[in-house]
Protein backbone atom coordinates (compact mmCIF):
# COMPACT_ATOMS: atom_id res chain seq x y z
CA UNK A 1 0.00 0.00 0.00
CA UNK A 2 1.41 3.36 -0.99
CA UNK A 3 0.51 6.79 0.24
CA UNK A 4 -1.14 7.66 -3.09
CA UNK A 5 -3.53 4.69 -3.11
CA UNK A 6 -7.17 5.66 -2.63
CA UNK A 7 -9.24 3.05 -0.86
CA UNK A 8 -12.50 2.63 0.96
CA UNK A 9 -14.79 5.55 1.43
CA UNK A 10 -12.42 8.03 -0.21
CA UNK A 11 -13.55 6.71 -3.60
CA UNK A 12 -17.14 7.46 -2.73
CA UNK A 13 -16.24 10.93 -1.46
CA UNK A 14 -14.47 11.56 -4.75
CA UNK A 15 -17.54 10.47 -6.68
CA UNK A 16 -19.72 12.69 -4.52
CA UNK A 17 -17.59 15.66 -5.48
CA UNK A 18 -17.62 14.54 -9.10
CA UNK A 19 -21.42 14.33 -9.13
CA UNK A 20 -21.64 18.07 -8.66
CA UNK A 21 -20.77 18.61 -12.34
CA UNK A 22 -23.58 16.48 -13.80
CA UNK A 23 -26.00 18.02 -11.31
CA UNK A 24 -25.13 21.51 -12.46
CA UNK A 25 -25.23 20.39 -16.10
CA UNK A 26 -28.76 18.99 -15.81
CA UNK A 27 -29.88 22.18 -14.11
CA UNK A 28 -28.46 24.32 -16.89
CA UNK A 29 -30.03 22.15 -19.60
CA UNK A 30 -33.55 22.39 -18.25
CA UNK A 31 -33.18 26.03 -17.21
CA UNK A 32 -32.33 26.80 -20.83
CA UNK A 33 -35.40 24.90 -22.03
CA UNK A 34 -37.62 26.84 -19.63
CA UNK A 35 -36.16 30.16 -20.77
CA UNK A 36 -36.46 29.19 -24.43
CA UNK A 37 -40.05 28.10 -23.96
CA UNK A 38 -40.86 31.39 -22.27
CA UNK A 39 -39.37 33.30 -25.21
CA UNK A 40 -40.70 31.11 -28.03
CA UNK A 41 -43.48 28.74 -26.92
CA UNK A 42 -44.00 27.17 -30.35
CA UNK A 43 -40.45 25.75 -30.32
CA UNK A 44 -41.01 23.86 -27.06
CA UNK A 45 -41.12 20.36 -28.57
CA UNK A 46 -37.87 20.81 -30.50
CA UNK A 47 -36.08 22.20 -27.46
CA UNK A 48 -37.42 19.52 -25.14
CA UNK A 49 -36.33 16.63 -27.38
CA UNK A 50 -32.84 18.10 -27.61
CA UNK A 51 -32.80 18.61 -23.84
CA UNK A 52 -33.60 14.94 -23.21
CA UNK A 53 -30.64 13.92 -25.39
CA UNK A 54 -28.37 16.28 -23.47
CA UNK A 55 -29.78 14.97 -20.18
CA UNK A 56 -29.00 11.39 -21.23
CA UNK A 57 -25.40 12.27 -22.11
CA UNK A 58 -24.80 14.11 -18.85
CA UNK A 59 -26.33 11.31 -16.78
CA UNK A 60 -24.29 8.71 -18.67
CA UNK A 61 -21.16 10.51 -17.52
CA UNK A 62 -22.46 10.40 -13.94
CA UNK A 63 -23.12 6.65 -14.21
CA UNK A 64 -19.60 6.08 -15.52
CA UNK A 65 -18.39 7.96 -12.45
CA UNK A 66 -20.37 5.61 -10.18
CA UNK A 67 -18.80 2.59 -11.87
CA UNK A 68 -15.32 4.02 -11.51
CA UNK A 69 -15.89 4.99 -7.88
CA UNK A 70 -16.51 1.36 -6.97
CA UNK A 71 -13.98 -0.16 -9.37
CA UNK A 72 -10.86 -1.42 -7.77
Coordinates of N, CA, C and O in Angstrom, one line a residue:
X1 N 0.8 -1.2 0.0 CA 0.0 0.0 0.0 C 0.9 1.2 0.0 O 1.8 1.4 0.8
X2 N 0.6 2.1 -0.9 CA 1.4 3.4 -1.0 C 0.6 4.5 -0.4 O -0.6 4.4 -0.2
X3 N 1.2 5.6 -0.3 CA 0.5 6.8 0.2 C -0.5 7.4 -0.8 O -1.4 8.0 -0.4
X4 N -0.3 7.1 -2.1 CA -1.1 7.7 -3.1 C -2.3 6.8 -3.4 O -3.1 7.1 -4.3
X5 N -2.4 5.6 -2.8 CA -3.5 4.7 -3.1 C -4.8 5.2 -2.4 O -4.8 5.5 -1.2
X6 N -5.9 5.2 -3.2 CA -7.2 5.7 -2.6 C -8.0 4.4 -2.4 O -8.2 3.6 -3.3
X7 N -8.4 4.2 -1.2 CA -9.2 3.0 -0.9 C -10.5 3.4 0.0 O -10.6 4.5 0.5
X8 N -11.4 2.5 0.1 CA -12.5 2.6 1.0 C -13.4 3.8 0.6 O -13.8 4.0 -0.5
X9 N -13.8 4.5 1.6 CA -14.8 5.5 1.4 C -14.2 6.8 0.7 O -15.0 7.6 0.3
X10 N -13.0 6.9 0.5 CA -12.4 8.0 -0.2 C -12.9 8.0 -1.7 O -13.1 9.1 -2.3
X11 N -13.0 6.8 -2.2 CA -13.5 6.7 -3.6 C -14.9 7.3 -3.7 O -15.3 8.0 -4.6
X12 N -15.8 7.0 -2.7 CA -17.1 7.5 -2.7 C -17.2 9.0 -2.5 O -18.0 9.7 -3.1
X13 N -16.3 9.5 -1.7 CA -16.2 10.9 -1.5 C -15.8 11.6 -2.8 O -16.4 12.6 -3.1
X14 N -14.9 11.0 -3.5 CA -14.5 11.6 -4.7 C -15.6 11.6 -5.8 O -15.8 12.5 -6.5
X15 N -16.4 10.5 -5.8 CA -17.5 10.5 -6.7 C -18.6 11.5 -6.3 O -19.2 12.2 -7.1
X16 N -18.8 11.7 -5.0 CA -19.7 12.7 -4.5 C -19.3 14.1 -5.0 O -20.2 14.9 -5.4
X17 N -18.1 14.4 -5.0 CA -17.6 15.7 -5.5 C -17.7 15.7 -7.0 O -18.0 16.8 -7.6
X18 N -17.5 14.6 -7.6 CA -17.6 14.5 -9.1 C -19.1 14.6 -9.6 O -19.3 15.0 -10.7
X19 N -20.0 14.3 -8.7 CA -21.4 14.3 -9.1 C -22.0 15.7 -9.2 O -23.0 16.0 -9.7
X20 N -21.2 16.7 -8.6 CA -21.6 18.1 -8.7 C -21.7 18.6 -10.1 O -22.7 19.3 -10.5
X21 N -20.8 18.2 -10.9 CA -20.8 18.6 -12.3 C -22.0 18.2 -13.1 O -22.7 19.0 -13.7
X22 N -22.4 16.9 -13.1 CA -23.6 16.5 -13.8 C -24.8 17.1 -13.2 O -25.8 17.4 -14.0
X23 N -24.8 17.4 -11.9 CA -26.0 18.0 -11.3 C -26.2 19.4 -11.8 O -27.3 19.9 -12.2
X24 N -25.1 20.1 -11.9 CA -25.1 21.5 -12.5 C -25.5 21.5 -13.9 O -26.3 22.3 -14.4
X25 N -24.9 20.5 -14.7 CA -25.2 20.4 -16.1 C -26.7 20.2 -16.4 O -27.3 20.8 -17.3
X26 N -27.3 19.3 -15.6 CA -28.8 19.0 -15.8 C -29.6 20.2 -15.5 O -30.5 20.6 -16.2
X27 N -29.2 20.9 -14.4 CA -29.9 22.2 -14.1 C -29.8 23.2 -15.2 O -30.8 23.9 -15.6
X28 N -28.6 23.4 -15.8 CA -28.5 24.3 -16.9 C -29.3 23.9 -18.1 O -29.8 24.8 -18.8
X29 N -29.3 22.6 -18.4 CA -30.0 22.1 -19.6 C -31.5 22.5 -19.5 O -32.1 23.1 -20.4
X30 N -32.1 22.2 -18.4 CA -33.6 22.4 -18.2 C -33.9 23.9 -18.0 O -35.0 24.3 -18.3
X31 N -33.0 24.6 -17.4 CA -33.2 26.0 -17.2 C -33.2 26.7 -18.6 O -34.0 27.6 -18.8
X32 N -32.3 26.2 -19.5 CA -32.3 26.8 -20.8 C -33.6 26.5 -21.6 O -34.1 27.3 -22.3
X33 N -34.1 25.3 -21.4 CA -35.4 24.9 -22.0 C -36.5 25.8 -21.5 O -37.4 26.2 -22.3
X34 N -36.6 26.0 -20.2 CA -37.6 26.8 -19.6 C -37.5 28.3 -20.2 O -38.5 28.9 -20.5
X35 N -36.3 28.8 -20.2 CA -36.2 30.2 -20.8 C -36.5 30.2 -22.3 O -37.2 31.2 -22.7
X36 N -36.1 29.2 -23.0 CA -36.5 29.2 -24.4 C -37.9 29.0 -24.7 O -38.5 29.7 -25.6
X37 N -38.6 28.3 -23.8 CA -40.1 28.1 -24.0 C -40.8 29.4 -23.6 O -41.8 29.8 -24.2
X38 N -40.3 30.1 -22.6 CA -40.9 31.4 -22.3 C -40.7 32.4 -23.4 O -41.6 33.2 -23.6
X39 N -39.6 32.3 -24.1 CA -39.4 33.3 -25.2 C -40.1 32.9 -26.5 O -40.5 33.8 -27.3
X40 N -40.1 31.6 -26.8 CA -40.7 31.1 -28.0 C -41.5 29.8 -27.8 O -40.9 28.7 -28.0
X41 N -42.7 29.9 -27.3 CA -43.5 28.7 -26.9 C -43.7 27.7 -28.0 O -43.8 26.5 -27.7
X42 N -43.7 28.1 -29.3 CA -44.0 27.2 -30.3 C -42.8 26.3 -30.6 O -43.0 25.2 -31.3
X43 N -41.6 26.6 -30.1 CA -40.5 25.7 -30.3 C -40.2 24.8 -29.2 O -39.1 24.2 -29.1
X44 N -41.2 24.7 -28.3 CA -41.0 23.9 -27.1 C -40.7 22.4 -27.4 O -39.8 21.8 -26.8
X45 N -41.4 21.8 -28.3 CA -41.1 20.4 -28.6 C -39.7 20.1 -29.1 O -39.1 19.1 -28.7
X46 N -39.2 21.0 -30.0 CA -37.9 20.8 -30.5 C -36.8 21.0 -29.4 O -35.9 20.2 -29.3
X47 N -37.0 22.0 -28.5 CA -36.1 22.2 -27.5 C -36.1 21.1 -26.4 O -35.1 20.7 -25.9
X48 N -37.3 20.6 -26.2 CA -37.4 19.5 -25.1 C -36.8 18.2 -25.6 O -36.1 17.5 -24.8
X49 N -36.9 17.9 -26.9 CA -36.3 16.6 -27.4 C -34.8 16.7 -27.3 O -34.1 15.8 -27.0
X50 N -34.3 17.9 -27.7 CA -32.8 18.1 -27.6 C -32.4 18.1 -26.2 O -31.3 17.5 -25.9
X51 N -33.2 18.6 -25.2 CA -32.8 18.6 -23.8 C -32.7 17.2 -23.3 O -31.8 16.9 -22.5
X52 N -33.6 16.3 -23.7 CA -33.6 14.9 -23.2 C -32.3 14.2 -23.7 O -31.8 13.4 -23.0
X53 N -31.9 14.5 -24.9 CA -30.6 13.9 -25.4 C -29.5 14.4 -24.6 O -28.6 13.7 -24.1
X54 N -29.4 15.7 -24.3 CA -28.4 16.3 -23.5 C -28.4 15.7 -22.1 O -27.4 15.4 -21.5
X55 N -29.6 15.6 -21.5 CA -29.8 15.0 -20.2 C -29.2 13.6 -20.1 O -28.5 13.2 -19.2
X56 N -29.5 12.8 -21.2 CA -29.0 11.4 -21.2 C -27.5 11.3 -21.3 O -26.8 10.5 -20.6
X57 N -26.9 12.2 -22.0 CA -25.4 12.3 -22.1 C -24.8 12.7 -20.8 O -23.8 12.0 -20.3
X58 N -25.3 13.7 -20.1 CA -24.8 14.1 -18.8 C -25.0 13.0 -17.8 O -24.0 12.7 -17.0
X59 N -26.1 12.4 -17.8 CA -26.3 11.3 -16.8 C -25.5 10.1 -17.1 O -25.1 9.4 -16.2
X60 N -25.2 9.8 -18.3 CA -24.3 8.7 -18.7 C -22.9 9.0 -18.1 O -22.3 8.0 -17.6
X61 N -22.4 10.2 -18.1 CA -21.2 10.5 -17.5 C -21.2 10.3 -16.0 O -20.2 9.8 -15.4
X62 N -22.3 10.6 -15.4 CA -22.5 10.4 -13.9 C -22.5 8.9 -13.6 O -21.9 8.5 -12.6
X63 N -23.1 8.1 -14.4 CA -23.1 6.7 -14.2 C -21.7 6.0 -14.4 O -21.4 5.1 -13.7
X64 N -21.0 6.5 -15.4 CA -19.6 6.1 -15.5 C -18.8 6.4 -14.3 O -18.0 5.6 -13.8
X65 N -19.1 7.6 -13.7 CA -18.4 8.0 -12.4 C -18.7 7.0 -11.3 O -17.9 6.7 -10.5
X66 N -20.0 6.6 -11.2 CA -20.4 5.6 -10.2 C -19.6 4.3 -10.4 O -19.1 3.7 -9.4
X67 N -19.5 3.8 -11.6 CA -18.8 2.6 -11.9 C -17.3 2.7 -11.5 O -16.7 1.8 -10.9
X68 N -16.7 3.8 -11.8 CA -15.3 4.0 -11.5 C -15.1 4.2 -10.0 O -14.0 3.9 -9.5
X69 N -16.1 4.8 -9.3 CA -15.9 5.0 -7.9 C -15.8 3.7 -7.1 O -15.1 3.5 -6.1
X70 N -16.5 2.7 -7.6 CA -16.5 1.4 -7.0 C -15.6 0.4 -7.6 O -15.4 -0.7 -7.1
X71 N -14.9 0.7 -8.7 CA -14.0 -0.2 -9.4 C -12.7 -0.2 -8.5 O -12.3 0.8 -7.9
X72 N -12.1 -1.3 -8.6 CA -10.9 -1.4 -7.8 C -9.7 -1.7 -8.7 O -9.6 -2.3 -9.6

